[in-house]
Amino acid sequence: MKIAKNSVVVMHYAVSDSEGTLIDSSYEDKPMAIIQGTGYLIPGLDNALIDHQVGDTFEVAVACADAYGERHDDYVQTVPREVLSGVEDLALGTQLRATTDEGEQTVIVIDVQDDVITVDGNHPLAGLDLSFDVEIIEVREATEEELAHGHVHEKSCCDTNKEESCCDKS
Ligand SMILES: [Zn+2]
């Protein structure tokens, strides 16, 4: 069957930036299982799956607007160190949850000085044009339960133990 909205898609992917540097890949691990159209994937990749089928391998170029968005310089903020005095192990790359005007947000520490800390609320991949190599492993209809939950249920965990499905553990 061809992939359409609400298809369960099991796929391998490798994603690189516009210079060809590998950012992430599922090939070292197990393939990713998603439901098309639920917004789990970035829009540019989600839409590119439509009409593909098992065995297809293809490349998808996704501009940053359809990936993780543009970088916003105003998401970078320098704050007095006292504000983060409760945080242990404050170092470059530390991820923090911060409350902002936009709600809860993950920010990454990008500079540490004696009296001030600079954090960046941009997604690490914001501003990057991405290229995906995709391989479609499996395509099937989503079950009603999967659609209700908005995610894929793996056979192994749901069949063997109905009382405690994979969803309950997360
Ligand atoms: Zn579920």
mmCIF file of C-alpha atoms and ligand atoms in Angstrom:
data_model
loop_
_atom_site.group_PDB
_atom_site.id
_atom_site.type_symbol
_atom_site.label_atom_id
_atom_site.label_comp_id
_atom_site.label_asym_id
_atom_site.label_seq_id
_atom_site.Cartn_x
_atom_site.Cartn_y
_atom_site.Cartn_z
ATOM 1 C CA MET A 1 0.000 0.000 0.000
ATOM 2 C CA LYS A 2 1.015 3.573 -0.553
ATOM 3 C CA ILE A 3 1.555 5.916 2.342
ATOM 4 C CA ALA A 4 -1.392 8.223 3.007
ATOM 5 C CA LYS A 5 -2.607 10.269 5.955
ATOM 6 C CA ASN A 6 -2.750 8.106 9.101
ATOM 7 C CA SER A 7 -0.589 5.337 7.648
ATOM 8 C CA VAL A 8 1.802 3.763 10.088
ATOM 9 C CA VAL A 9 5.250 4.076 8.539
ATOM 10 C CA VAL A 10 8.333 2.253 9.759
ATOM 11 C CA MET A 11 11.393 3.855 8.222
ATOM 12 C CA HIS A 12 15.105 4.269 8.436
ATOM 13 C CA TYR A 13 16.538 7.706 7.921
ATOM 14 C CA ALA A 14 19.845 9.522 7.867
ATOM 15 C CA VAL A 15 19.799 13.307 8.131
ATOM 16 C CA SER A 16 22.590 15.644 7.065
ATOM 17 C CA ASP A 17 23.005 19.392 6.950
ATOM 18 C CA SER A 18 23.453 21.296 3.683
ATOM 19 C CA GLU A 19 27.200 20.635 3.779
ATOM 20 C CA GLY A 20 26.650 16.894 3.904
ATOM 21 C CA THR A 21 27.650 16.455 7.550
ATOM 22 C CA LEU A 22 25.712 13.598 9.117
ATOM 23 C CA ILE A 23 23.593 14.827 12.046
ATOM 24 C CA ASP A 24 21.598 11.755 12.990
ATOM 25 C CA SER A 25 20.739 8.329 11.664
ATOM 26 C CA SER A 26 18.449 5.478 12.641
ATOM 27 C CA TYR A 27 20.611 2.860 10.927
ATOM 28 C CA GLU A 28 22.714 2.284 14.021
ATOM 29 C CA ASP A 29 19.564 1.631 16.000
ATOM 30 C CA LYS A 30 16.099 0.375 15.141
ATOM 31 C CA PRO A 31 13.952 2.080 12.494
ATOM 32 C CA MET A 32 11.592 4.856 13.501
ATOM 33 C CA ALA A 33 7.842 4.140 13.555
ATOM 34 C CA ILE A 34 5.467 7.075 13.060
ATOM 35 C CA ILE A 35 1.916 7.841 11.959
ATOM 36 C CA GLN A 36 1.862 10.108 8.911
ATOM 37 C CA GLY A 37 0.014 13.366 9.448
ATOM 38 C CA THR A 38 0.149 13.443 13.242
ATOM 39 C CA GLY A 39 2.836 16.105 13.384
ATOM 40 C CA TYR A 40 5.464 13.891 14.959
ATOM 41 C CA LEU A 41 7.802 14.453 12.029
ATOM 42 C CA ILE A 42 8.863 17.852 10.758
ATOM 43 C CA PRO A 43 6.398 18.937 8.024
ATOM 44 C CA GLY A 44 8.842 18.749 5.115
ATOM 45 C CA LEU A 45 9.629 15.103 5.822
ATOM 46 C CA ASP A 46 6.096 14.090 6.824
ATOM 47 C CA ASN A 47 4.645 15.396 3.533
ATOM 48 C CA ALA A 48 7.374 13.770 1.441
ATOM 49 C CA LEU A 49 6.342 10.293 2.636
ATOM 50 C CA ILE A 50 2.953 10.449 0.874
ATOM 51 C CA ASP A 51 2.541 7.899 -1.968
ATOM 52 C CA HIS A 52 5.777 6.076 -1.176
ATOM 53 C CA GLN A 53 5.682 2.360 -0.384
ATOM 54 C CA VAL A 54 7.719 -0.424 1.192
ATOM 55 C CA GLY A 55 11.188 -0.716 -0.294
ATOM 56 C CA ASP A 56 11.345 2.858 -1.567
ATOM 57 C CA THR A 57 14.553 4.723 -0.877
ATOM 58 C CA PHE A 58 14.647 8.417 -1.599
ATOM 59 C CA GLU A 59 16.205 11.696 -0.627
ATOM 60 C CA VAL A 60 14.252 14.637 0.747
ATOM 61 C CA ALA A 61 15.646 18.155 0.907
ATOM 62 C CA VAL A 62 13.905 20.166 3.619
ATOM 63 C CA ALA A 63 14.446 23.901 3.949
ATOM 64 C CA CYS A 64 14.730 25.078 7.539
ATOM 65 C CA ALA A 65 11.261 26.680 7.408
ATOM 66 C CA ASP A 66 9.793 23.179 6.953
ATOM 67 C CA ALA A 67 12.240 21.642 9.407
ATOM 68 C CA TYR A 68 13.038 23.248 12.768
ATOM 69 C CA GLY A 69 12.404 26.843 11.718
ATOM 70 C CA GLU A 70 14.607 29.879 11.394
ATOM 71 C CA ARG A 71 17.031 30.831 14.123
ATOM 72 C CA HIS A 72 15.807 33.679 16.327
ATOM 73 C CA ASP A 73 18.585 35.813 17.711
ATOM 74 C CA ASP A 74 16.245 37.059 20.429
ATOM 75 C CA TYR A 75 16.007 33.502 21.826
ATOM 76 C CA VAL A 76 19.576 33.992 22.994
ATOM 77 C CA GLN A 77 19.570 35.610 26.411
ATOM 78 C CA THR A 78 22.234 36.565 28.877
ATOM 79 C CA VAL A 79 21.091 36.350 32.480
ATOM 80 C CA PRO A 80 22.761 37.022 35.838
ATOM 81 C CA ARG A 81 24.267 33.878 37.295
ATOM 82 C CA GLU A 82 22.139 34.214 40.461
ATOM 83 C CA VAL A 83 19.056 33.413 38.373
ATOM 84 C CA LEU A 84 20.463 29.925 37.841
ATOM 85 C CA SER A 85 22.063 29.536 41.246
ATOM 86 C CA GLY A 86 19.968 26.424 41.944
ATOM 87 C CA VAL A 87 21.415 24.580 38.967
ATOM 88 C CA GLU A 88 24.315 22.255 39.621
ATOM 89 C CA ASP A 89 26.866 21.413 36.953
ATOM 90 C CA LEU A 90 26.244 24.522 34.922
ATOM 91 C CA ALA A 91 28.464 24.029 31.901
ATOM 92 C CA LEU A 92 28.493 24.587 28.170
ATOM 93 C CA GLY A 93 25.823 22.436 26.576
ATOM 94 C CA THR A 94 23.769 21.975 29.742
ATOM 95 C CA GLN A 95 20.072 21.853 28.874
ATOM 96 C CA LEU A 96 17.648 23.641 31.174
ATOM 97 C CA ARG A 97 13.908 24.039 31.298
ATOM 98 C CA ALA A 98 13.047 27.719 31.401
ATOM 99 C CA THR A 99 9.755 29.506 31.754
ATOM 100 C CA THR A 100 9.442 32.186 29.091
ATOM 101 C CA ASP A 101 6.669 34.297 27.585
ATOM 102 C CA GLU A 102 6.069 31.360 25.210
ATOM 103 C CA GLY A 103 5.702 28.893 28.081
ATOM 104 C CA GLU A 104 8.055 26.118 29.154
ATOM 105 C CA GLN A 105 11.010 25.872 26.845
ATOM 106 C CA THR A 106 14.303 24.013 26.658
ATOM 107 C CA VAL A 107 17.330 26.262 26.534
ATOM 108 C CA ILE A 108 20.980 25.320 26.134
ATOM 109 C CA VAL A 109 23.836 27.017 27.969
ATOM 110 C CA ILE A 110 26.168 28.463 25.321
ATOM 111 C CA ASP A 111 28.416 30.689 27.442
ATOM 112 C CA VAL A 112 29.421 30.742 31.101
ATOM 113 C CA GLN A 113 31.101 33.763 32.675
ATOM 114 C CA ASP A 114 31.754 34.527 36.347
ATOM 115 C CA ASP A 115 28.676 36.683 36.716
ATOM 116 C CA VAL A 116 26.514 35.977 33.682
ATOM 117 C CA ILE A 117 25.257 32.932 31.778
ATOM 118 C CA THR A 118 24.128 32.956 28.152
ATOM 119 C CA VAL A 119 21.401 30.540 27.118
ATOM 120 C CA ASP A 120 19.987 29.768 23.658
ATOM 121 C CA GLY A 121 16.331 28.763 23.265
ATOM 122 C CA ASN A 122 16.647 27.892 19.595
ATOM 123 C CA HIS A 123 16.272 24.253 18.622
ATOM 124 C CA PRO A 124 19.803 22.947 17.927
ATOM 125 C CA LEU A 125 18.777 22.362 14.294
ATOM 126 C CA ALA A 126 17.003 25.717 13.815
ATOM 127 C CA GLY A 127 18.207 27.627 10.784
ATOM 128 C CA LEU A 128 19.578 24.521 9.075
ATOM 129 C CA ASP A 129 18.481 23.224 5.695
ATOM 130 C CA LEU A 130 18.394 19.460 6.041
ATOM 131 C CA SER A 131 18.678 16.504 3.713
ATOM 132 C CA PHE A 132 17.124 13.143 4.613
ATOM 133 C CA ASP A 133 17.922 9.755 3.110
ATOM 134 C CA VAL A 134 14.830 7.660 3.752
ATOM 135 C CA GLU A 135 14.156 3.944 3.408
ATOM 136 C CA ILE A 136 10.585 2.693 3.874
ATOM 137 C CA ILE A 137 10.575 -0.576 5.840
ATOM 138 C CA GLU A 138 6.886 -1.125 6.541
ATOM 139 C CA VAL A 139 3.557 0.548 5.777
ATOM 140 C CA ARG A 140 0.206 -0.367 7.284
ATOM 141 C CA GLU A 141 -3.068 1.158 8.414
ATOM 142 C CA ALA A 142 -3.051 2.582 11.906
ATOM 143 C CA THR A 143 -5.414 0.900 14.381
ATOM 144 C CA GLU A 144 -8.160 2.935 16.015
ATOM 145 C CA GLU A 145 -6.260 2.793 19.269
ATOM 146 C CA GLU A 146 -3.107 4.094 17.639
ATOM 147 C CA LEU A 147 -5.008 6.974 16.062
ATOM 148 C CA ALA A 148 -6.629 7.801 19.382
ATOM 149 C CA HIS A 149 -3.215 7.848 21.062
ATOM 150 C CA GLY A 150 -1.442 9.541 18.153
ATOM 151 C CA HIS A 151 1.488 7.121 18.148
ATOM 152 C CA VAL A 152 2.481 3.667 16.951
ATOM 153 C CA HIS A 153 2.011 0.612 19.135
ATOM 154 C CA GLU A 154 4.633 -2.017 18.669
ATOM 155 C CA LYS A 155 3.238 -5.520 18.383
ATOM 156 C CA SER A 156 5.726 -7.009 20.758
ATOM 157 C CA CYS A 157 4.750 -4.972 23.772
ATOM 158 C CA CYS A 158 1.001 -4.723 23.158
ATOM 159 C CA ASP A 159 0.286 -8.371 22.241
ATOM 160 C CA THR A 160 2.208 -9.981 25.031
ATOM 161 C CA ASN A 161 0.811 -7.868 27.814
ATOM 162 C CA LYS A 162 -2.520 -6.240 27.092
ATOM 163 C CA GLU A 163 -3.043 -4.945 30.593
ATOM 164 C CA GLU A 164 0.077 -2.893 30.510
ATOM 165 C CA SER A 165 0.687 -1.533 27.014
ATOM 166 C CA CYS A 166 3.776 0.337 25.982
ATOM 167 C CA CYS A 167 1.913 3.619 26.397
ATOM 168 C CA ASP A 168 1.407 3.157 30.112
ATOM 169 C CA LYS A 169 5.103 2.884 30.777
ATOM 170 C CA SER A 170 6.063 6.167 29.189
HETATM 171 ZN ZN ZN B 1 -0.640 4.378 22.924
#
